[in-house]
mmCIF file of C-alpha atoms in Angstrom:
data_model
loop_
_atom_site.group_PDB
_atom_site.id
_atom_site.type_symbol
_atom_site.label_atom_id
_atom_site.label_comp_id
_atom_site.label_asym_id
_atom_site.label_seq_id
_atom_site.Cartn_x
_atom_site.Cartn_y
_atom_site.Cartn_z
ATOM 1 C CA MET F 1 19.535 9.125 -53.863
ATOM 2 C CA GLU F 2 19.582 6.576 -56.698
ATOM 3 C CA VAL F 3 21.968 3.900 -57.893
ATOM 4 C CA GLN F 4 22.298 2.942 -61.573
ATOM 5 C CA LEU F 5 23.250 -0.621 -62.439
ATOM 6 C CA GLY F 6 24.351 -1.817 -65.860
ATOM 7 C CA GLU F 7 25.611 1.567 -67.080
ATOM 8 C CA TYR F 8 28.665 1.666 -69.336
ATOM 9 C CA HIS F 9 28.285 4.685 -71.631
ATOM 10 C CA THR F 10 26.347 7.622 -70.178
ATOM 11 C CA VAL F 11 25.775 9.368 -73.526
ATOM 12 C CA ASN F 12 23.881 6.473 -75.132
ATOM 13 C CA ASP F 13 20.445 5.269 -74.064
ATOM 14 C CA THR F 14 21.528 1.713 -74.887
ATOM 15 C CA ASP F 15 25.075 0.375 -74.732
ATOM 16 C CA CYS F 16 25.933 -1.570 -77.896
ATOM 17 C CA VAL F 17 28.999 -3.122 -79.475
ATOM 18 C CA PHE F 18 29.473 -3.948 -83.144
ATOM 19 C CA GLU F 19 31.587 -6.906 -84.207
ATOM 20 C CA LYS F 20 31.763 -8.428 -87.689
ATOM 21 C CA GLY F 21 28.567 -6.670 -88.722
ATOM 22 C CA ILE F 22 26.618 -7.934 -85.706
ATOM 23 C CA GLN F 23 25.224 -5.566 -83.108
ATOM 24 C CA GLU F 24 24.898 -6.711 -79.508
ATOM 25 C CA CYS F 25 23.236 -4.437 -76.968
ATOM 26 C CA SER F 26 23.096 -4.659 -73.208
ATOM 27 C CA ASP F 27 19.910 -4.696 -71.192
ATOM 28 C CA PRO F 28 18.486 -1.287 -70.260
ATOM 29 C CA VAL F 29 20.090 0.452 -67.292
ATOM 30 C CA ARG F 30 18.251 -0.146 -64.021
ATOM 31 C CA ASP F 31 17.728 2.556 -61.396
ATOM 32 C CA TYR F 32 17.273 1.700 -57.724
ATOM 33 C CA THR F 33 16.515 4.059 -54.869
ATOM 34 C CA VAL F 34 18.599 3.775 -51.725
ATOM 35 C CA ASN F 35 16.821 2.401 -48.665
ATOM 36 C CA LYS F 36 19.665 2.708 -46.173
ATOM 37 C CA THR F 37 23.323 3.727 -45.978
ATOM 38 C CA ILE F 38 25.654 2.362 -43.287
ATOM 39 C CA ILE F 39 28.996 4.126 -42.841
ATOM 40 C CA HIS F 40 31.608 2.441 -40.663
ATOM 41 C CA ARG F 41 31.267 4.004 -37.207
ATOM 42 C CA TYR F 42 35.044 4.447 -36.894
ATOM 43 C CA TYR F 43 35.583 6.031 -40.297
ATOM 44 C CA THR F 44 38.056 8.912 -40.017
ATOM 45 C CA LYS F 45 38.069 11.408 -42.869
ATOM 46 C CA ARG F 46 41.514 12.817 -41.979
ATOM 47 C CA THR F 47 43.340 9.465 -42.119
ATOM 48 C CA ARG F 48 40.826 7.557 -44.286
ATOM 49 C CA LYS F 49 40.861 4.671 -41.818
ATOM 50 C CA ASN F 50 37.800 2.393 -42.010
ATOM 51 C CA ASP F 51 36.787 3.948 -45.349
ATOM 52 C CA ILE F 52 33.931 1.581 -46.098
ATOM 53 C CA ALA F 53 30.142 1.787 -46.271
ATOM 54 C CA LEU F 54 27.191 -0.374 -47.280
ATOM 55 C CA ILE F 55 24.176 0.675 -49.334
ATOM 56 C CA ARG F 56 20.882 -1.211 -49.122
ATOM 57 C CA LEU F 57 18.732 -0.738 -52.220
ATOM 58 C CA ASN F 58 14.958 -0.729 -52.495
ATOM 59 C CA GLY F 59 13.769 -3.648 -54.584
ATOM 60 C CA ARG F 60 15.309 -6.937 -55.567
ATOM 61 C CA ILE F 61 18.145 -6.828 -58.090
ATOM 62 C CA THR F 62 17.640 -8.890 -61.231
ATOM 63 C CA TYR F 63 20.955 -10.245 -62.495
ATOM 64 C CA SER F 64 21.830 -10.367 -66.184
ATOM 65 C CA ASP F 65 24.904 -10.666 -68.403
ATOM 66 C CA TYR F 66 25.643 -7.032 -67.499
ATOM 67 C CA ILE F 67 24.619 -6.917 -63.834
ATOM 68 C CA ARG F 68 26.309 -9.542 -61.688
ATOM 69 C CA PRO F 69 27.405 -9.942 -58.086
ATOM 70 C CA ILE F 70 31.085 -9.889 -57.210
ATOM 71 C CA CYS F 71 32.696 -12.293 -54.763
ATOM 72 C CA LEU F 72 34.234 -11.082 -51.536
ATOM 73 C CA PRO F 73 37.540 -12.584 -50.426
ATOM 74 C CA LEU F 74 37.340 -15.462 -47.986
ATOM 75 C CA PRO F 75 39.301 -15.029 -44.745
ATOM 76 C CA GLY F 76 42.851 -16.277 -45.260
ATOM 77 C CA THR F 77 42.345 -16.884 -48.995
ATOM 78 C CA LYS F 78 44.654 -14.990 -51.355
ATOM 79 C CA PHE F 79 43.509 -14.398 -54.909
ATOM 80 C CA ALA F 80 45.935 -11.507 -55.396
ATOM 81 C CA ASN F 81 49.664 -11.428 -54.705
ATOM 82 C CA ILE F 82 52.220 -8.625 -54.833
ATOM 83 C CA GLY F 83 52.926 -7.857 -58.489
ATOM 84 C CA ASP F 84 49.555 -9.117 -59.734
ATOM 85 C CA THR F 85 47.432 -7.038 -62.082
ATOM 86 C CA MET F 86 44.354 -5.531 -60.462
ATOM 87 C CA THR F 87 41.408 -4.024 -62.332
ATOM 88 C CA ILE F 88 39.826 -0.823 -61.063
ATOM 89 C CA SER F 89 36.674 0.710 -62.520
ATOM 90 C CA GLY F 90 35.235 4.146 -61.971
ATOM 91 C CA TRP F 91 33.572 7.264 -63.316
ATOM 92 C CA GLY F 92 36.220 9.788 -62.236
ATOM 93 C CA ILE F 93 37.668 12.596 -64.310
ATOM 94 C CA VAL F 94 39.664 11.708 -67.415
ATOM 95 C CA ASN F 95 41.959 14.722 -67.877
ATOM 96 C CA TYR F 96 43.517 17.748 -66.231
ATOM 97 C CA LYS F 97 40.529 19.906 -67.229
ATOM 98 C CA GLY F 98 38.220 17.967 -64.903
ATOM 99 C CA THR F 99 36.121 16.298 -67.620
ATOM 100 C CA SER F 100 34.082 13.431 -66.159
ATOM 101 C CA ALA F 101 34.129 10.021 -67.801
ATOM 102 C CA THR F 102 31.182 9.197 -70.060
ATOM 103 C CA ILE F 103 32.420 5.629 -70.538
ATOM 104 C CA LYS F 104 33.168 3.563 -67.445
ATOM 105 C CA LYS F 105 36.924 3.430 -66.966
ATOM 106 C CA ARG F 106 38.849 0.149 -66.758
ATOM 107 C CA ILE F 107 42.167 0.840 -65.079
ATOM 108 C CA LEU F 108 44.925 -1.768 -64.857
ATOM 109 C CA ALA F 109 47.236 -1.430 -61.870
ATOM 110 C CA GLU F 110 49.921 -3.431 -60.100
ATOM 111 C CA LEU F 111 49.419 -4.550 -56.500
ATOM 112 C CA ILE F 112 52.405 -3.410 -54.431
ATOM 113 C CA SER F 113 53.407 -4.207 -50.857
ATOM 114 C CA ASN F 114 52.378 -1.906 -48.031
ATOM 115 C CA GLU F 115 56.063 -1.428 -47.195
ATOM 116 C CA ASP F 116 56.766 -0.183 -50.721
ATOM 117 C CA CYS F 117 53.639 1.965 -50.540
ATOM 118 C CA ARG F 118 54.729 3.580 -47.263
ATOM 119 C CA GLU F 119 58.099 4.462 -48.763
ATOM 120 C CA ARG F 120 56.568 5.983 -51.910
ATOM 121 C CA THR F 121 53.879 7.975 -50.062
ATOM 122 C CA LYS F 122 55.669 9.065 -46.878
ATOM 123 C CA SER F 123 55.701 12.711 -47.981
ATOM 124 C CA PHE F 124 51.891 13.005 -48.009
ATOM 125 C CA VAL F 125 50.346 10.001 -46.198
ATOM 126 C CA ARG F 126 50.382 9.756 -42.415
ATOM 127 C CA GLU F 127 49.951 6.007 -42.259
ATOM 128 C CA VAL F 128 49.383 2.978 -44.503
ATOM 129 C CA THR F 129 47.846 0.340 -42.241
ATOM 130 C CA ASP F 130 47.209 -3.387 -42.616
ATOM 131 C CA ASP F 131 43.549 -2.707 -43.440
ATOM 132 C CA MET F 132 44.685 -0.916 -46.607
ATOM 133 C CA LEU F 133 46.239 -2.112 -49.872
ATOM 134 C CA CYS F 134 48.079 -0.181 -52.555
ATOM 135 C CA THR F 135 48.312 -0.197 -56.334
ATOM 136 C CA VAL F 136 50.298 1.672 -58.967
ATOM 137 C CA THR F 137 48.766 2.255 -62.392
ATOM 138 C CA PHE F 138 50.780 0.696 -65.215
ATOM 139 C CA ASN F 139 52.694 3.155 -67.412
ATOM 140 C CA ASN F 140 51.055 1.748 -70.551
ATOM 141 C CA SER F 141 47.520 1.766 -69.132
ATOM 142 C CA ASN F 142 45.023 3.575 -71.375
ATOM 143 C CA GLU F 143 43.176 4.794 -68.285
ATOM 144 C CA GLN F 144 44.400 6.469 -65.116
ATOM 145 C CA SER F 145 42.785 6.722 -61.717
ATOM 146 C CA CYS F 146 41.759 10.317 -61.070
ATOM 147 C CA SER F 147 39.566 12.332 -58.757
ATOM 148 C CA GLY F 148 36.048 10.877 -58.650
ATOM 149 C CA ASP F 149 37.028 7.197 -58.774
ATOM 150 C CA GLY F 150 36.751 6.839 -54.984
ATOM 151 C CA GLY F 151 34.412 4.067 -53.847
ATOM 152 C CA GLY F 152 35.046 2.003 -56.969
ATOM 153 C CA PRO F 153 36.064 -1.654 -56.821
ATOM 154 C CA VAL F 154 39.632 -2.978 -56.902
ATOM 155 C CA MET F 155 39.203 -6.423 -58.460
ATOM 156 C CA VAL F 156 41.098 -9.508 -59.502
ATOM 157 C CA SER F 157 39.857 -12.248 -61.817
ATOM 158 C CA ASN F 158 40.249 -15.849 -60.686
ATOM 159 C CA LYS F 159 38.842 -18.794 -62.648
ATOM 160 C CA LEU F 160 36.408 -16.590 -64.600
ATOM 161 C CA GLN F 161 35.037 -15.030 -61.408
ATOM 162 C CA TRP F 162 35.743 -11.504 -60.185
ATOM 163 C CA HIS F 163 36.779 -10.978 -56.566
ATOM 164 C CA GLN F 164 36.738 -7.572 -54.897
ATOM 165 C CA GLU F 165 39.959 -7.136 -52.958
ATOM 166 C CA GLY F 166 39.660 -3.422 -52.280
ATOM 167 C CA ILE F 167 37.680 -0.188 -52.477
ATOM 168 C CA VAL F 168 39.317 2.907 -53.992
ATOM 169 C CA SER F 169 39.980 5.233 -51.061
ATOM 170 C CA PHE F 170 42.595 7.953 -51.510
ATOM 171 C CA GLY F 171 45.883 9.092 -52.993
ATOM 172 C CA ILE F 172 47.116 11.948 -55.141
ATOM 173 C CA PHE F 173 44.295 11.665 -57.661
ATOM 174 C CA ILE F 174 45.981 13.701 -60.370
ATOM 175 C CA CYS F 175 45.518 12.154 -63.797
ATOM 176 C CA GLY F 176 48.757 10.464 -64.774
ATOM 177 C CA SER F 177 50.279 10.579 -61.286
ATOM 178 C CA LYS F 178 52.751 7.774 -60.620
ATOM 179 C CA TYR F 179 52.136 7.828 -56.888
ATOM 180 C CA PRO F 180 50.422 4.763 -55.411
ATOM 181 C CA GLU F 181 46.703 4.745 -54.795
ATOM 182 C CA ILE F 182 45.545 3.500 -51.416
ATOM 183 C CA HIS F 183 42.463 1.344 -51.018
ATOM 184 C CA THR F 184 40.404 -0.188 -48.244
ATOM 185 C CA ARG F 185 41.331 -3.877 -47.878
ATOM 186 C CA VAL F 186 37.946 -5.657 -48.022
ATOM 187 C CA GLU F 187 39.174 -8.828 -46.309
ATOM 188 C CA LYS F 188 39.702 -6.903 -43.058
ATOM 189 C CA TYR F 189 36.024 -5.901 -42.979
ATOM 190 C CA LEU F 190 34.255 -9.190 -43.727
ATOM 191 C CA GLU F 191 32.938 -9.513 -40.173
ATOM 192 C CA TRP F 192 31.659 -5.919 -40.227
ATOM 193 C CA ILE F 193 29.995 -6.518 -43.607
ATOM 194 C CA GLU F 194 28.288 -9.664 -42.325
ATOM 195 C CA GLU F 195 27.126 -7.944 -39.130
ATOM 196 C CA ASN F 196 25.585 -5.093 -41.108
ATOM 197 C CA THR F 197 24.026 -7.045 -43.973
ATOM 198 C CA GLU F 198 20.354 -7.916 -43.728
ATOM 199 C CA PRO F 199 18.871 -10.928 -45.564
#
């Protein structure tokens, strides 16, 4: 298994943007093999509880303008509040025909309360627990969360730094669906992450 870092557009060898006659290209994509995968021991596929895993890569990651770490939330620190705009990225399908994204999707969604989420999803979700968080994609968003976006980050920007509040987990991943999407709440797993992270 391999992981690609720095990818934005899968069709092009190099990702470039053109602005005012100037071309700026990203660094080449970097491939890393996976050394180890750790899945939460209490993960339950049926309910999606504890839907979190860690991947340890072979080799040291070199950061650049296009490959950067993301901050995890500190215990008790809130960077996102109900009603805030969250950013989700993923490579899921982009239409009803099942076409996969060739350009990384940037989905804007509203963070909603778990109570609201339970009410909106009670017909198909057994339980929305405190270790989950929910979003609803904005009506005017150019991108929609669809099948294949699972495992992607749910992020919020604070003082020019991205913080990962959640991990895309499950929902009715039909393109254009107005049902909430349910994510793993990263803050609830900080201790588990620390226990399973090697220096």
